[in-house]
Amino acid sequence: MPLFPSLHALQQTFGTREHATSGRPEVQSTATTLGKATPRQARPELYSAAFSAVDDPKKKLSAEAQKEFDKASGAVKAKTGQIELYSPGFYAAATFGGLLACGLTHTAVTPLDLVKCRRQVDPKLYKGNFQAWGLIYRAEGIRGIFTGWGPTLAGYSAQGAFKYGWYEYFKKTYSDLAGPENAYRYKTLLYLSASASAEFLADIALCPFESVKVRMQTSIPSPYTGMFDGLRKITASEGVGGLYKGLYPLWGRQIPYTMMKFASFETIVEMIYDRLPGNKSDYGKGSQTAVSFVGGYIAGILCAVVSHPADVLVSKLNANRKPGEAFGAAVARNYKDTGFMGLWNGLPVRIVMIGTLTGLQWMIYDSFKIFMGFPTTGGAAPPEEKK
């Protein structure tokens, strides 16, 4: 008895015919040979329709969504008029776009921020994020997982509004002072200077809410029932200064963070467009916002690393700085307790959180700029040569 099937058996099973040009046998389906489909034969007429049933509505939905976006954008432009770049209306739009970008994204990741802050203050409290969320949920329910969402929404909305609005203003102002050629030649220095100036002001708006947020998140149970209760109790016991006792470390965390966030984002986006075929203007709205997300995510990873030691100190100082204790003494005491390696507690969680945050923030901000009829951020063209 032969070990392998004969050629005749294979031909009967799979079917063959001579290739028209080469004379070699060509495999044919059994359905063609026998005139009917076999139970296991693939039938393209069935699944090709399924593909089109999925793909066509997607394309139609995407086109409809784009049409609605353009319609809404056109209605806004018709009502407000075409807002000129660098006009008061432009800076107001940038301020509102920053409010949306930062307020919404920071509030969405409150559960991550909660665990990160608690692990920075007490590294032994939880073994991991999922264990932490499980313990918090069993003790306090879903509300406990979102502890601090109120001051987060208020604080980071205010910070985002100041940050993006003032950044656009300072970038334009410093660029005008430097002149077109120097502004392009030293553009990274320009981004760093503009973002540092903007964040200096933004943190003054953020600090009171950050103080309440950190105390709510790092004290178990939370000493406040909500944001307004926290603001009232802190000012009653410590005065207005109690809301700003974390300002210096907040500047130490946020100013380097924002300098890295804006300068690296602008540079990364420019590099992406340099490596893509054509010019930035050749790409549609969806492609440009996708580039914004990718550039923002990469920039966010760099931001997290640069600012993390100061972030740990902010959490600790807001949680345990004693009334009347000098800033330098409080920092020295916390550093002695924590050590250098302790300043990096929670870094992996923060990288995920800040990378996602920054990518989404730039995507939301640039989407809003497109909606208002402005160009997206980054990918600056060199100045025209003088003739």
Coordinates of C-alpha atoms in Angstrom, one line a residue:
M1 CA 0.0 0.0 0.0
P2 CA 1.6 3.3 -1.1
L3 CA 2.5 5.8 1.7
F4 CA 1.5 9.0 -0.3
P5 CA -1.6 9.6 -2.5
S6 CA -1.1 9.1 -6.2
L7 CA -1.2 12.0 -8.7
H8 CA -4.6 10.8 -10.0
A9 CA -6.0 11.0 -6.4
L10 CA -4.7 14.5 -5.9
Q11 CA -6.2 15.6 -9.2
Q12 CA -9.5 14.1 -8.4
T13 CA -9.5 15.8 -5.0
F14 CA -8.2 19.3 -5.9
G15 CA -8.7 19.5 -9.6
T16 CA -6.1 20.6 -12.2
R17 CA -6.0 22.0 -15.6
E18 CA -3.1 22.9 -17.9
H19 CA -1.8 26.4 -17.7
A20 CA -2.5 28.2 -20.9
T21 CA 1.0 29.4 -21.5
S22 CA 3.4 27.2 -19.5
G23 CA 1.7 23.9 -19.9
R24 CA 2.1 23.3 -16.1
P25 CA -0.9 21.9 -14.2
E26 CA -2.9 24.7 -12.4
V27 CA -4.9 23.9 -9.3
Q28 CA -8.6 24.3 -9.6
S29 CA -11.2 24.2 -6.9
T30 CA -13.3 21.1 -6.4
A31 CA -16.4 23.2 -7.0
T32 CA -15.2 24.0 -10.5
T33 CA -14.5 20.3 -11.2
L34 CA -17.7 18.9 -9.8
G35 CA -19.9 21.9 -10.4
K36 CA -20.9 22.4 -6.7
A37 CA -19.4 23.8 -3.5
T38 CA -17.9 21.4 -0.9
P39 CA -18.8 21.9 2.8
R40 CA -15.4 23.5 3.7
Q41 CA -14.8 25.5 0.5
A42 CA -14.3 29.3 1.0
R43 CA -17.1 31.2 -0.8
P44 CA -16.0 34.7 -1.6
E45 CA -19.6 35.8 -2.6
L46 CA -20.5 35.4 1.1
Y47 CA -17.6 37.1 2.9
S48 CA -16.9 39.8 0.3
A49 CA -20.4 41.2 1.0
A50 CA -19.6 41.1 4.7
F51 CA -16.4 43.2 4.2
S52 CA -18.3 45.8 2.2
A53 CA -21.1 45.9 4.7
V54 CA -18.5 46.9 7.4
D55 CA -16.2 49.1 5.3
D56 CA -18.8 51.1 3.4
P57 CA -20.7 52.3 6.5
K58 CA -17.3 53.2 8.1
K59 CA -16.4 55.3 5.1
K60 CA -19.9 56.8 5.1
L61 CA -19.8 57.5 8.8
S62 CA -16.4 59.1 8.5
A63 CA -17.5 61.3 5.7
E64 CA -20.7 62.3 7.5
A65 CA -18.7 63.1 10.7
Q66 CA -16.3 65.2 8.7
K67 CA -19.2 66.9 7.0
E68 CA -20.8 67.7 10.4
F69 CA -17.5 69.0 11.7
D70 CA -17.0 71.3 8.7
K71 CA -20.6 72.4 9.1
A72 CA -20.2 73.3 12.8
S73 CA -16.9 74.9 12.1
G74 CA -18.4 77.0 9.3
A75 CA -21.2 78.1 11.5
V76 CA -18.8 79.3 14.2
K77 CA -16.7 81.2 11.6
A78 CA -19.8 82.8 10.2
K79 CA -20.9 83.9 13.6
T80 CA -17.6 85.2 14.9
G81 CA -16.1 86.2 11.6
Q82 CA -12.7 85.0 10.4
I83 CA -10.4 85.5 13.4
E84 CA -6.9 86.7 12.4
L85 CA -3.8 84.9 13.8
Y86 CA -2.3 86.6 16.8
S87 CA -5.4 88.9 17.3
P88 CA -7.1 89.1 20.7
G89 CA -9.7 86.7 19.4
F90 CA -7.0 84.2 18.5
Y91 CA -5.5 84.3 22.0
A92 CA -9.0 83.9 23.5
A93 CA -9.5 80.8 21.3
A94 CA -6.1 79.4 22.3
T95 CA -7.1 80.0 26.0
F96 CA -10.3 78.1 25.6
G97 CA -8.6 75.3 23.6
G98 CA -6.1 74.9 26.4
L99 CA -8.9 74.8 29.0
L100 CA -10.5 71.9 27.1
A101 CA -7.3 70.1 26.5
C102 CA -5.9 70.1 30.0
G103 CA -9.1 70.1 32.1
L104 CA -10.8 67.1 30.4
T105 CA -7.7 64.9 30.1
H106 CA -6.4 65.4 33.7
T107 CA -9.9 64.7 35.1
A108 CA -10.1 61.5 33.0
V109 CA -6.9 60.1 34.5
T110 CA -7.8 60.9 38.1
P111 CA -7.7 57.2 39.2
L112 CA -4.1 56.9 37.9
D113 CA -3.2 60.2 39.6
L114 CA -4.7 59.0 42.9
V115 CA -2.7 55.9 43.1
K116 CA 0.5 57.6 41.9
C117 CA 0.2 60.3 44.7
R118 CA -0.5 57.8 47.4
R119 CA 2.4 55.6 46.4
Q120 CA 4.7 58.6 46.3
V121 CA 3.9 59.4 49.9
D122 CA 3.9 55.8 51.1
P123 CA 5.6 53.4 48.6
K124 CA 4.5 50.4 50.7
L125 CA 0.8 51.2 50.6
Y126 CA 0.0 49.3 47.4
K127 CA 1.8 46.7 45.4
G128 CA 0.3 47.8 42.1
N129 CA -2.3 49.9 40.4
F130 CA -5.0 47.2 40.0
Q131 CA -4.6 46.1 43.6
A132 CA -4.9 49.7 44.7
W133 CA -8.1 50.3 42.7
G134 CA -9.5 47.1 44.0
L135 CA -8.9 48.1 47.7
I136 CA -10.2 51.6 47.1
Y137 CA -13.3 50.4 45.3
R138 CA -14.1 47.9 48.1
A139 CA -13.7 50.5 50.8
E140 CA -15.1 53.6 49.1
G141 CA -16.8 52.6 45.9
I142 CA -16.4 54.2 42.5
R143 CA -16.5 57.6 44.1
G144 CA -13.3 56.8 46.0
I145 CA -11.4 55.9 42.8
F146 CA -12.2 59.4 41.5
T147 CA -11.1 61.2 44.8
G148 CA -9.9 64.7 43.9
W149 CA -11.7 65.0 40.5
G150 CA -13.2 68.3 41.5
P151 CA -10.0 70.3 42.2
T152 CA -8.4 68.4 39.3
L153 CA -11.0 69.7 36.8
A154 CA -11.0 73.2 38.1
G155 CA -7.2 73.5 38.6
Y156 CA -6.0 72.0 35.4
S157 CA -8.7 73.8 33.4
A158 CA -7.3 77.1 34.7
Q159 CA -3.7 75.9 34.2
G160 CA -4.4 74.8 30.6
A161 CA -6.1 78.1 29.8
F162 CA -3.2 80.1 31.1
K163 CA -0.6 77.8 29.7
Y164 CA -1.7 77.5 26.1
G165 CA -3.0 81.1 25.8
W166 CA 0.1 82.7 27.2
Y167 CA 2.3 80.3 25.2
E168 CA 0.9 81.5 22.0
Y169 CA 1.3 85.1 23.1
F170 CA 4.8 84.8 24.4
K171 CA 5.9 82.8 21.3
K172 CA 4.7 85.6 19.0
T173 CA 6.1 88.4 21.2
Y174 CA 9.5 86.8 21.6
S175 CA 9.6 85.9 17.9
D176 CA 8.9 89.6 17.0
L177 CA 11.6 90.8 19.3
A178 CA 14.1 88.4 17.8
G179 CA 13.2 89.0 14.2
P180 CA 12.2 86.3 11.6
E181 CA 15.7 84.9 10.9
N182 CA 16.8 84.7 14.5
A183 CA 13.4 83.3 15.6
Y184 CA 13.9 80.4 13.1
R185 CA 17.6 79.9 13.9
Y186 CA 17.0 79.8 17.6
K187 CA 13.5 78.4 17.6
T188 CA 14.1 75.9 20.3
L189 CA 15.3 78.6 22.7
L190 CA 12.2 80.5 21.7
Y191 CA 9.9 77.6 22.5
L192 CA 11.7 77.1 25.9
S193 CA 11.4 80.8 26.8
A194 CA 7.8 81.1 25.8
S195 CA 6.7 77.9 27.6
A196 CA 8.6 78.8 30.8
S197 CA 7.0 82.3 30.9
A198 CA 3.5 80.8 30.3
E199 CA 3.9 78.1 32.9
F200 CA 5.1 80.6 35.6
L201 CA 1.7 82.3 35.4
A202 CA -0.3 79.1 34.9
D203 CA 1.0 77.6 38.1
I204 CA -0.3 80.6 40.1
A205 CA -3.7 79.7 38.9
L206 CA -3.2 75.9 39.5
C207 CA -1.6 75.9 43.0
P208 CA -4.6 76.4 45.3
F209 CA -6.5 73.5 43.6
E210 CA -3.4 71.3 43.5
S211 CA -3.0 71.8 47.2
V212 CA -6.6 70.6 47.9
K213 CA -6.3 67.8 45.4
V214 CA -3.1 66.3 46.9
R215 CA -4.4 66.5 50.4
M216 CA -7.6 64.8 49.4
Q217 CA -5.8 62.0 47.6
T218 CA -2.9 61.4 50.1
S219 CA -5.0 61.4 53.3
I220 CA -7.0 58.2 54.1
P221 CA -9.8 59.0 54.6
S222 CA -10.0 62.3 52.7
P223 CA -10.2 65.3 55.2
Y224 CA -12.5 67.2 52.9
T225 CA -15.9 66.4 51.4
G226 CA -15.1 68.2 48.2
M227 CA -13.1 71.0 46.6
F228 CA -14.9 74.0 48.2
D229 CA -14.8 72.3 51.6
G230 CA -11.0 71.9 51.2
L231 CA -10.5 75.5 50.1
R232 CA -12.6 76.8 53.0
K233 CA -10.8 74.6 55.7
I234 CA -7.3 75.3 54.5
T235 CA -7.8 79.1 54.4
A236 CA -9.5 79.0 57.8
S237 CA -6.7 77.1 59.5
E238 CA -3.6 78.3 57.5
G239 CA -4.7 81.4 55.7
V240 CA -4.5 82.0 51.9
G241 CA -0.8 81.2 52.2
G242 CA -1.7 77.6 53.0
L243 CA -3.0 77.2 49.5
Y244 CA 0.3 78.3 48.1
K245 CA 2.8 76.5 50.3
G246 CA 3.5 74.1 47.4
L247 CA 4.1 76.8 44.8
Y248 CA 7.9 76.6 44.7
P249 CA 8.1 72.9 44.2
L250 CA 5.1 73.2 41.8
W251 CA 7.2 75.7 39.7
G252 CA 10.2 73.3 40.0
R253 CA 8.0 70.5 38.6
Q254 CA 5.9 72.2 36.1
I255 CA 8.2 74.7 34.5
P256 CA 10.8 72.1 33.3
Y257 CA 7.9 69.8 32.4
T258 CA 6.2 72.5 30.2
M259 CA 9.5 73.6 28.7
M260 CA 10.1 70.0 27.6
K261 CA 6.5 69.5 26.6
F262 CA 6.3 72.4 24.2
A263 CA 9.9 72.5 22.9
S264 CA 10.1 68.7 22.3
F265 CA 6.6 68.6 20.8
E266 CA 7.4 71.4 18.3
T267 CA 10.7 69.8 17.4
I268 CA 9.2 66.2 17.1
V269 CA 6.3 67.4 14.9
E270 CA 8.7 69.3 12.6
M271 CA 10.9 66.2 12.3
I272 CA 7.9 64.1 11.5
Y273 CA 6.8 66.4 8.7
D274 CA 10.4 66.6 7.4
R275 CA 10.4 62.9 6.9
L276 CA 7.0 62.6 5.4
P277 CA 6.6 63.2 1.6
G278 CA 5.3 66.6 0.6
N279 CA 4.6 69.6 2.9
K280 CA 2.5 69.8 6.1
S281 CA -0.2 71.7 4.1
D282 CA -0.6 68.6 1.9
Y283 CA -2.1 66.6 4.7
G284 CA -5.7 66.6 5.8
K285 CA -7.1 67.5 9.2
G286 CA -7.2 63.9 10.5
S287 CA -3.6 63.3 9.5
Q288 CA -2.4 66.5 11.1
T289 CA -4.2 65.7 14.4
A290 CA -2.7 62.2 14.3
V291 CA 0.8 63.7 14.0
S292 CA -0.1 65.9 17.0
F293 CA -1.0 62.9 19.1
V294 CA 2.2 61.0 18.2
G295 CA 4.4 64.0 18.8
G296 CA 2.6 64.8 22.1
Y297 CA 2.9 61.2 23.4
I298 CA 6.7 61.1 22.8
A299 CA 7.0 64.6 24.3
G300 CA 5.0 63.4 27.3
I301 CA 7.4 60.6 28.1
L302 CA 10.3 63.1 28.1
C303 CA 8.3 65.4 30.3
A304 CA 7.5 62.7 32.9
V305 CA 11.2 61.8 33.3
V306 CA 12.4 65.4 33.6
S307 CA 9.8 66.5 36.2
H308 CA 9.3 63.4 38.3
P309 CA 11.5 64.1 41.3
A310 CA 9.8 67.5 41.8
D311 CA 6.4 65.8 41.4
V312 CA 7.3 63.4 44.3
L313 CA 8.3 66.4 46.4
V314 CA 5.1 68.3 45.6
S315 CA 3.1 65.3 46.8
K316 CA 5.1 65.0 50.0
L317 CA 5.2 68.8 50.8
N318 CA 1.5 69.2 50.4
A319 CA 0.9 66.2 52.6
N320 CA 3.3 66.7 55.4
R321 CA 4.8 70.2 55.4
K322 CA 4.5 71.6 59.0
P323 CA 2.9 75.0 59.6
G324 CA 5.6 77.7 59.7
E325 CA 8.2 75.3 58.4
A326 CA 10.7 76.9 55.9
F327 CA 10.6 75.6 52.4
G328 CA 14.3 74.6 52.4
A329 CA 13.9 72.8 55.7
A330 CA 10.8 70.9 54.5
V331 CA 12.6 69.8 51.3
A332 CA 15.7 68.7 53.2
R333 CA 13.6 66.7 55.7
N334 CA 11.6 65.0 52.9
Y335 CA 14.7 64.2 50.9
K336 CA 16.4 62.7 53.9
D337 CA 13.3 60.5 54.5
T338 CA 13.0 59.5 50.9
G339 CA 16.5 59.3 49.5
F340 CA 17.5 59.8 45.9
M341 CA 15.9 56.6 44.6
G342 CA 12.7 57.4 46.4
L343 CA 12.3 60.5 44.2
W344 CA 11.6 58.1 41.3
N345 CA 8.7 56.2 43.0
G346 CA 5.8 55.9 40.7
L347 CA 7.7 56.8 37.5
P348 CA 6.4 54.0 35.3
V349 CA 2.8 54.9 36.1
R350 CA 3.5 58.6 35.5
I351 CA 5.1 57.9 32.1
V352 CA 2.0 56.1 31.0
M353 CA -0.2 58.8 32.5
I354 CA 1.7 61.8 31.2
G355 CA 2.4 60.3 27.7
T356 CA -1.3 59.6 27.2
L357 CA -2.2 63.0 28.7
T358 CA 0.2 65.0 26.6
G359 CA -0.7 63.2 23.4
L360 CA -4.5 63.7 24.0
Q361 CA -3.9 67.3 25.0
W362 CA -2.1 68.2 21.8
M363 CA -4.7 66.3 19.7
I364 CA -7.6 68.1 21.4
Y365 CA -5.9 71.5 21.2
D366 CA -5.0 71.2 17.6
S367 CA -8.4 69.8 16.7
F368 CA -9.9 72.9 18.3
K369 CA -7.6 75.1 16.4
I370 CA -8.7 73.4 13.1
F371 CA -12.3 73.9 14.2
M372 CA -11.7 77.6 14.6
G373 CA -9.9 77.8 11.3
F374 CA -6.3 78.1 12.6
P375 CA -3.2 76.0 11.5
T376 CA -2.1 73.2 13.8
T377 CA 1.0 73.6 16.1
G378 CA 4.5 72.7 14.9
G379 CA 6.2 72.1 11.6
A380 CA 7.2 75.7 11.2
A381 CA 8.5 76.7 7.8
P382 CA 11.8 78.6 7.5
P383 CA 11.6 82.3 6.8
E384 CA 11.7 83.5 3.2
E385 CA 15.1 84.5 2.0
K386 CA 15.5 88.2 1.3
K387 CA 16.1 89.0 -2.4

